[in-house]
Amino acid sequence: MHILFPNMRPITVKIILFVSSFALLGLVFTQTLWIREEIILGRKQFDHRADNALTDVVNELRDYSDNASRFHSRIMSFKPTGKSGNVMDVMDTALLRVLVKKYTDYHRLGNQYYYAIYKSANDSMVYQSACFPVNGVSSTPYKACLSSICKNAYYHLALYFPYKNKAVFFEQGVWLGLTFLFLTIITFGVAVIIITYLQQKKLTEMKNDFINNITHEFKTPVSTIALASEVLMNSDTKSQPERVKRYANIIHDENERMRQHVERVLEVAQQDFRKIKLNPAQLDVHKLLQNVIPGLCMEKSEQEVRVHSRLEASDPMVFADQMYVAGIITNITENAIKYSDGVPELEVVTADQQEGILISFIDKGIGMSRESQKHIFDKFYRVPTGYVHNVKGFGLGLYYAKTMIEAHGGSISVTSELNKGSRFDVYLPRNIQKFNN
């Protein structure tokens, strides 16, 4: 059925896509939980290392106070423990800075930190490190008691890490990055498969619709020709010349109808394999509109089509291929007639545009949805007509019009509203020589 899933039934394809999507969602969910747990574990490990760093700092300070520091020969400024109640009387701040730096590096805590000494009784700060924020630090501090340093009052050393979450995240950066990368690749792959399947499904539906329409379009004239031929074969051609002529005309008309269908399909198909060759000449757009639209309205509609013209362009001359521009006008007008509920009504307006002319076709037909407007110029696409079941065609008219307009260096756009009608704006440049080189 589909190129993406050859030799598979549609229900099997749908089950595969559903299971794949469900598995992808499950994978994303489990990986999200795993990432969350990893971040939580990373925070706990960071907390543990920060507590160990503080413990090591306090122990080192105690070693100094006992005159047993391993760094005693290097730093001799530590003050012996006295009876004063102020910890700053016995604290060497230079030594404190060295020890905090030493153990934050040893426990891989990074360089973004602040520390301070607080009096435990009223939580008042008695000392703070250099560059300590004026308004304090919003993060929760890690604390260690300094009772082994100052025994006459209770103080604690606080260590702040304002970018703790960032540090934890970067510690897990490699694994998180790989996880996000592979999840993105898998998600992108499954999304491409689903989108491709939906596109192929749509193309298959359009292909089937095209085949059904072309079968119907050819079946009617073939049946008519067969019936007319049978009548002719069973008729006395000499005694009933008028009847013979009438049925011969029927055969001729139906044969011409089939020929036009074949030519249209072949012409659109050939556009994919060759560059469109234009034979441009000076063309009066107003005269062409006045010549093509009235005859087309009489031919394509059993009812009288109400056509209102406002040909307001001051210069209707363009350098274009008359045959193709007539085809553009024909296809858009025919589209407006086909998709009208009741008496067809069409307004044709022209206006001057920079270096060109704008032709607007405004109808009061059944209109179309926003989704249909996105695909209206696609090959073989036909707007779902709801309760209107007699709309014929191959879905090639507007595709043909867009292709020919672009070959002239112009553009086409559509605005529409359901049950209110549609407006097609066609822009044609006055000179297309540069587009036909």
Coordinates of C-alpha atoms in Angstrom, one line a residue:
M1 CA 0.0 0.0 0.0
H2 CA 2.7 2.5 0.9
I3 CA 6.4 2.7 -0.1
L4 CA 7.4 3.1 3.5
F5 CA 5.7 -0.2 4.5
P6 CA 5.5 -2.4 1.4
N7 CA 3.3 -5.5 1.4
M8 CA 1.7 -4.6 4.8
R9 CA -1.9 -4.2 5.5
P10 CA -3.0 -0.7 6.7
I11 CA -4.1 -2.0 10.1
T12 CA -0.6 -3.6 10.5
V13 CA 1.1 -0.3 9.7
K14 CA -1.1 1.6 12.1
I15 CA -0.3 -0.9 14.9
I16 CA 3.4 -0.6 14.2
L17 CA 3.3 3.2 14.3
F18 CA 1.2 3.1 17.5
V19 CA 3.6 0.7 19.2
S20 CA 6.6 2.7 18.1
S21 CA 5.0 6.0 19.3
F22 CA 4.1 4.4 22.6
A23 CA 7.6 2.9 23.0
L24 CA 9.1 6.3 22.2
L25 CA 6.9 8.0 24.9
G26 CA 7.9 5.3 27.4
L27 CA 11.5 5.8 26.6
V28 CA 11.3 9.6 27.0
F29 CA 9.4 9.1 30.3
T30 CA 11.9 6.6 31.7
Q31 CA 14.9 8.7 30.6
T32 CA 13.3 11.8 32.1
L33 CA 13.0 9.9 35.4
W34 CA 16.5 8.7 35.1
I35 CA 17.8 12.2 34.5
R36 CA 15.8 13.5 37.4
E37 CA 17.2 10.8 39.7
E38 CA 20.8 11.5 38.4
I39 CA 20.4 15.2 39.2
I40 CA 19.1 14.3 42.7
L41 CA 21.9 11.9 43.3
G42 CA 24.4 14.5 42.0
R43 CA 23.0 17.0 44.5
K44 CA 23.4 14.5 47.3
Q45 CA 26.9 13.8 46.3
F46 CA 27.7 17.5 46.1
D47 CA 26.2 17.9 49.6
H48 CA 28.3 15.1 50.9
R49 CA 31.5 16.5 49.4
A50 CA 30.7 20.0 50.8
D51 CA 30.1 18.6 54.3
N52 CA 33.4 16.7 54.0
A53 CA 35.2 19.8 52.9
L54 CA 33.9 21.8 55.9
T55 CA 34.9 19.0 58.3
D56 CA 38.4 18.9 56.8
V57 CA 38.7 22.7 57.2
V58 CA 37.6 22.6 60.8
N59 CA 39.9 19.7 61.6
E60 CA 42.8 21.5 60.0
L61 CA 42.0 24.6 62.0
R62 CA 41.9 22.5 65.2
D63 CA 45.3 21.0 64.2
Y64 CA 46.7 24.5 64.0
S65 CA 45.2 25.5 67.3
D66 CA 46.9 22.5 68.8
N67 CA 50.1 23.6 67.2
A68 CA 50.2 20.3 65.1
S69 CA 49.4 21.5 61.7
R70 CA 51.0 19.8 58.7
F71 CA 51.4 23.4 57.3
H72 CA 52.9 24.8 60.5
S73 CA 56.2 25.6 58.9
R74 CA 54.5 27.5 56.1
I75 CA 51.9 29.6 58.1
M76 CA 52.9 30.6 61.6
S77 CA 50.4 33.4 62.2
F78 CA 47.7 31.3 64.0
K79 CA 46.8 32.7 67.4
P80 CA 46.7 30.3 70.4
T81 CA 43.4 29.6 72.0
G82 CA 42.6 32.1 74.7
K83 CA 39.7 32.8 77.1
S84 CA 38.1 35.4 75.0
G85 CA 34.5 34.8 73.9
N86 CA 35.1 36.1 70.4
V87 CA 36.2 33.6 67.8
M88 CA 38.0 36.2 65.8
D89 CA 40.5 36.6 68.6
V90 CA 41.7 33.1 67.8
M91 CA 40.9 32.8 64.1
D92 CA 43.5 33.5 61.4
T93 CA 41.5 34.6 58.4
A94 CA 44.4 34.1 56.0
L95 CA 44.7 30.5 57.1
L96 CA 40.9 30.1 56.8
R97 CA 41.0 31.3 53.2
V98 CA 43.8 28.9 52.3
L99 CA 42.1 25.9 53.9
V100 CA 38.7 26.6 52.3
K101 CA 40.4 26.9 48.9
K102 CA 42.4 23.8 49.5
Y103 CA 39.5 21.5 50.4
T104 CA 37.0 22.9 47.9
D105 CA 39.5 22.1 45.2
Y106 CA 40.2 18.7 46.8
H107 CA 36.5 17.7 46.9
R108 CA 35.9 19.1 43.4
L109 CA 33.4 21.8 44.5
G110 CA 34.5 24.5 42.1
N111 CA 35.6 28.1 42.6
Q112 CA 32.3 29.8 43.0
Y113 CA 31.8 29.9 46.7
Y114 CA 31.5 32.3 49.7
Y115 CA 32.1 31.6 53.4
A116 CA 31.4 33.4 56.6
I117 CA 31.5 32.9 60.4
Y118 CA 28.3 33.3 62.4
K119 CA 27.6 33.4 66.1
S120 CA 25.2 30.5 66.7
A121 CA 23.2 32.1 69.4
N122 CA 21.7 34.9 67.3
D123 CA 22.9 33.9 63.9
S124 CA 24.8 37.2 63.5
M125 CA 27.7 37.3 61.0
V126 CA 31.1 38.2 62.6
Y127 CA 33.2 37.6 59.5
Q128 CA 32.7 37.2 55.8
S129 CA 35.0 36.3 52.9
A130 CA 36.1 38.7 50.2
C131 CA 33.5 39.6 47.5
F132 CA 30.7 38.4 49.8
P133 CA 27.4 39.7 48.3
V134 CA 26.1 42.9 50.0
N135 CA 22.6 41.5 50.3
G136 CA 23.7 38.1 51.4
V137 CA 23.5 34.8 49.5
S138 CA 20.2 33.2 48.7
S139 CA 21.4 29.6 48.7
T140 CA 21.3 27.5 51.8
P141 CA 24.7 27.3 53.5
Y142 CA 26.6 24.2 54.6
K143 CA 27.5 24.6 58.3
A144 CA 30.2 23.3 60.6
C145 CA 30.6 24.0 64.4
L146 CA 33.7 25.8 65.5
S147 CA 33.5 24.7 69.2
S148 CA 36.9 22.9 68.9
I149 CA 38.4 26.3 68.0
C150 CA 36.6 28.6 70.4
K151 CA 35.3 26.9 73.5
N152 CA 33.9 29.9 75.3
A153 CA 31.0 30.6 72.8
Y154 CA 29.3 28.8 70.0
Y155 CA 30.2 29.8 66.4
H156 CA 29.8 28.0 63.1
L157 CA 31.5 28.3 59.7
A158 CA 29.1 28.6 56.8
L159 CA 30.0 27.7 53.2
Y160 CA 27.8 28.9 50.4
F161 CA 27.7 27.7 46.8
P162 CA 25.4 30.1 44.8
Y163 CA 25.7 28.1 41.6
K164 CA 25.3 24.7 43.1
N165 CA 22.6 23.5 40.7
K166 CA 24.6 24.7 37.7
A167 CA 27.7 22.9 39.0
V168 CA 25.7 19.7 39.5
F169 CA 24.3 19.9 36.0
F170 CA 27.7 20.4 34.5
E171 CA 29.0 17.4 36.4
Q172 CA 26.4 15.3 34.7
G173 CA 26.8 17.2 31.5
V174 CA 28.3 14.5 29.3
W175 CA 25.7 11.9 30.2
L176 CA 22.9 14.3 30.1
G177 CA 24.1 15.6 26.7
L178 CA 24.4 12.1 25.2
T179 CA 20.9 11.2 26.6
F180 CA 19.3 14.3 25.1
L181 CA 21.2 13.7 21.8
F182 CA 20.0 10.1 21.4
L183 CA 16.5 11.0 22.5
T184 CA 16.4 13.8 20.0
I185 CA 17.7 11.5 17.2
I186 CA 15.2 8.7 18.1
T187 CA 12.3 11.2 18.4
F188 CA 13.2 12.8 15.1
G189 CA 13.4 9.5 13.4
V190 CA 10.0 8.3 14.6
A191 CA 8.5 11.7 13.8
V192 CA 9.9 11.5 10.2
I193 CA 8.5 8.0 9.8
I194 CA 5.0 9.1 11.1
I195 CA 5.0 12.2 8.9
T196 CA 6.2 10.3 5.9
Y197 CA 3.5 7.7 6.5
L198 CA 0.8 10.4 6.7
Q199 CA 2.1 12.1 3.6
Q200 CA 2.1 8.8 1.7
K201 CA -1.3 8.0 3.0
K202 CA -2.6 11.3 1.7
L203 CA -0.9 10.8 -1.6
T204 CA -2.5 7.3 -1.9
E205 CA -5.9 8.8 -1.2
M206 CA -5.3 11.5 -3.8
K207 CA -4.1 8.9 -6.3
N208 CA -7.1 6.8 -5.7
D209 CA -9.4 9.8 -6.0
F210 CA -7.6 10.8 -9.3
I211 CA -8.0 7.2 -10.7
N212 CA -11.7 7.1 -9.7
N213 CA -12.3 10.5 -11.3
I214 CA -10.4 9.8 -14.5
T215 CA -12.1 6.4 -14.8
H216 CA -15.5 8.2 -14.4
E217 CA -14.5 10.9 -16.9
F218 CA -13.4 8.4 -19.5
K219 CA -16.2 5.8 -18.8
T220 CA -19.0 8.3 -19.7
P221 CA -17.8 9.2 -23.2
V222 CA -16.7 5.6 -23.9
S223 CA -20.2 4.4 -23.0
T224 CA -21.8 7.2 -25.0
I225 CA -19.6 6.4 -28.1
A226 CA -20.3 2.7 -27.7
L227 CA -24.1 3.3 -27.6
A228 CA -24.0 5.7 -30.5
S229 CA -22.0 3.3 -32.6
E230 CA -24.4 0.5 -31.8
V231 CA -27.3 2.6 -32.9
L232 CA -25.5 3.6 -36.1
M233 CA -24.7 -0.1 -36.9
N234 CA -28.3 -1.0 -36.5
S235 CA -29.7 1.9 -38.4
D236 CA -30.5 2.4 -42.1
T237 CA -28.0 5.0 -43.0
K238 CA -29.8 5.9 -46.3
S239 CA -33.3 6.3 -44.9
Q240 CA -32.3 8.1 -41.7
P241 CA -29.5 10.6 -42.6
E242 CA -30.4 13.1 -39.9
R243 CA -30.3 10.4 -37.2
V244 CA -27.0 9.2 -38.5
K245 CA -25.6 12.7 -38.5
R246 CA -26.8 13.4 -35.0
Y247 CA -25.1 10.2 -33.6
A248 CA -22.0 10.9 -35.6
N249 CA -21.8 14.3 -34.0
I250 CA -22.2 12.7 -30.6
I251 CA -19.3 10.3 -31.3
H252 CA -17.2 13.3 -32.5
D253 CA -18.0 15.4 -29.4
E254 CA -17.3 12.6 -27.0
N255 CA -14.1 11.7 -28.7
E256 CA -13.0 15.3 -28.6
R257 CA -13.9 15.3 -24.9
M258 CA -11.7 12.3 -24.3
R259 CA -8.9 13.9 -26.3
Q260 CA -9.0 17.0 -24.2
H261 CA -8.8 14.9 -21.0
V262 CA -5.8 13.0 -22.3
E263 CA -4.0 16.1 -23.4
R264 CA -4.6 17.8 -20.1
V265 CA -3.2 14.8 -18.1
L266 CA -0.2 14.4 -20.5
E267 CA 0.5 18.1 -20.4
V268 CA 0.6 18.3 -16.6
A269 CA 2.7 15.1 -16.5
Q270 CA 5.3 16.5 -19.0
Q271 CA 5.8 19.5 -16.8
D272 CA 7.8 17.4 -14.4
F273 CA 10.2 16.4 -17.2
R274 CA 10.8 19.5 -19.3
K275 CA 11.1 23.2 -18.9
I276 CA 7.9 25.0 -20.0
K277 CA 8.6 26.8 -23.3
L278 CA 6.7 30.0 -23.6
N279 CA 5.9 32.0 -26.7
P280 CA 5.3 35.4 -25.2
A281 CA 3.8 38.3 -27.1
Q282 CA 2.1 41.6 -26.2
L283 CA -1.3 40.6 -24.7
D284 CA -4.3 42.7 -23.6
V285 CA -5.4 41.0 -20.4
H286 CA -8.8 42.8 -20.3
K287 CA -9.7 41.6 -23.8
L288 CA -8.6 38.1 -23.0
L289 CA -10.8 38.1 -19.9
Q290 CA -13.8 39.4 -21.9
N291 CA -13.3 36.8 -24.6
V292 CA -12.7 33.7 -22.4
I293 CA -15.0 34.0 -19.4
P294 CA -18.4 34.5 -21.1
G295 CA -18.0 31.6 -23.4
L296 CA -16.7 29.4 -20.6
C297 CA -19.6 30.3 -18.3
M298 CA -22.1 29.2 -21.0
E299 CA -20.2 26.0 -21.7
K300 CA -19.5 24.9 -18.1
S301 CA -22.8 25.8 -16.4
E302 CA -26.4 24.9 -17.1
Q303 CA -27.4 28.0 -15.2
E304 CA -26.7 31.6 -16.1
V305 CA -23.4 32.7 -14.4
R306 CA -23.5 36.1 -13.0
V307 CA -20.2 37.8 -13.9
H308 CA -19.3 41.2 -12.6
S309 CA -16.2 42.8 -14.1
R310 CA -14.2 45.7 -12.6
L311 CA -11.3 46.1 -15.0
E312 CA -9.6 49.0 -13.3
A313 CA -6.0 48.4 -14.4
S314 CA -4.8 51.5 -16.3
D315 CA -2.4 49.4 -18.4
P316 CA -3.7 45.9 -19.2
M317 CA -0.9 45.0 -21.5
V318 CA 1.6 42.2 -20.5
F319 CA 4.3 40.3 -22.3
A320 CA 3.0 36.7 -22.0
D321 CA 2.0 33.5 -23.7
Q322 CA -1.7 34.0 -24.7
M323 CA -2.5 30.2 -24.7
Y324 CA -1.2 29.6 -21.2
V325 CA -2.7 32.8 -19.8
A326 CA -6.1 31.8 -21.3
G327 CA -5.6 28.4 -19.6
I328 CA -5.0 30.1 -16.3
I329 CA -8.2 32.1 -16.6
T330 CA -10.1 29.0 -17.7
N331 CA -9.0 26.8 -14.9
I332 CA -9.7 29.4 -12.1
T333 CA -13.1 30.4 -13.6
E334 CA -14.1 26.8 -14.1
N335 CA -13.1 26.1 -10.5
A336 CA -15.4 29.0 -9.3
I337 CA -18.3 27.6 -11.4
K338 CA -17.9 24.0 -10.2
Y339 CA -17.7 24.9 -6.5
S340 CA -20.8 27.1 -6.4
D341 CA -23.9 26.1 -4.6
G342 CA -26.8 27.5 -6.5
V343 CA -26.4 30.2 -9.2
P344 CA -22.7 30.7 -9.8
E345 CA -21.6 34.3 -9.2
L346 CA -18.1 35.6 -10.1
E347 CA -16.5 39.0 -9.8
V348 CA -13.3 39.7 -11.9
V349 CA -11.2 42.7 -10.8
T350 CA -8.0 44.0 -12.2
A351 CA -5.6 46.5 -10.7
D352 CA -2.2 48.0 -11.4
Q353 CA 0.7 46.4 -9.4
Q354 CA 4.4 47.4 -9.4
E355 CA 5.8 46.2 -12.7
G356 CA 2.7 44.1 -13.3
I357 CA -1.0 43.6 -13.1
L358 CA -3.2 41.9 -10.5
I359 CA -6.2 39.8 -11.5
S360 CA -8.6 38.9 -8.8
F361 CA -11.3 36.2 -9.2
I362 CA -13.9 36.4 -6.4
D363 CA -16.7 33.9 -6.2
K364 CA -19.5 33.2 -3.7
G365 CA -19.2 29.5 -3.8
I366 CA -18.9 26.9 -1.0
G367 CA -15.4 28.1 0.0
M368 CA -12.8 26.0 1.7
S369 CA -11.2 25.3 5.0
R370 CA -7.7 26.6 6.1
E371 CA -6.4 23.0 5.6
S372 CA -7.6 22.9 2.1
Q373 CA -6.1 26.3 1.3
K374 CA -2.7 24.8 2.2
H375 CA -3.0 22.1 -0.5
I376 CA -5.3 23.7 -3.1
F377 CA -2.4 24.1 -5.6
D378 CA -1.0 20.5 -5.1
K379 CA -1.2 18.1 -8.0
F380 CA -4.3 15.9 -7.9
Y381 CA -5.7 17.6 -4.8
R382 CA -9.4 18.1 -4.8
V383 CA -11.3 20.0 -2.1
P384 CA -13.7 17.8 -0.1
T385 CA -17.1 19.0 -1.3
G386 CA -19.3 17.8 1.5
Y387 CA -22.9 17.6 0.3
V388 CA -21.9 18.6 -3.3
H389 CA -21.3 15.3 -5.1
N390 CA -21.4 16.3 -8.7
V391 CA -18.0 18.1 -8.9
K392 CA -15.9 16.6 -11.7
G393 CA -12.2 16.9 -12.4
F394 CA -8.8 15.5 -11.8
G395 CA -7.4 17.9 -9.3
L396 CA -5.0 19.4 -11.9
G397 CA -6.7 22.7 -12.8
L398 CA -5.2 24.9 -10.0
Y399 CA -1.9 23.0 -10.1
Y400 CA -1.7 23.8 -13.8
A401 CA -2.6 27.5 -13.2
K402 CA 0.0 27.9 -10.5
T403 CA 2.7 26.2 -12.7
M404 CA 1.9 28.4 -15.6
I405 CA 1.8 31.6 -13.5
E406 CA 5.2 30.8 -12.0
A407 CA 6.5 30.1 -15.5
H408 CA 5.6 33.7 -16.3
G409 CA 7.4 34.9 -13.2
G410 CA 4.1 35.7 -11.4
S411 CA 2.4 34.4 -8.3
I412 CA -1.0 33.2 -7.1
S413 CA -2.6 33.2 -3.7
V414 CA -6.0 32.3 -2.2
T415 CA -8.1 33.4 0.6
S416 CA -11.3 31.6 1.4
E417 CA -14.0 31.1 4.0
L418 CA -16.4 28.1 4.2
N419 CA -19.9 28.8 2.8
K420 CA -18.8 32.4 1.9
G421 CA -16.6 32.0 -1.2
S422 CA -13.0 32.2 -2.3
R423 CA -10.7 34.8 -3.8
F424 CA -7.8 34.0 -6.1
D425 CA -5.3 36.8 -6.7
V426 CA -3.1 36.3 -9.8
Y427 CA -0.1 38.6 -10.3
L428 CA 1.5 38.7 -13.8
P429 CA 4.6 40.9 -14.5
R430 CA 4.4 43.1 -17.5
N431 CA 7.6 41.7 -19.0
I432 CA 8.7 38.1 -18.5
Q433 CA 11.7 38.0 -20.8
K434 CA 14.1 37.6 -17.9
F435 CA 12.1 34.6 -16.7
N436 CA 12.2 32.9 -20.0
N437 CA 15.9 32.8 -20.7

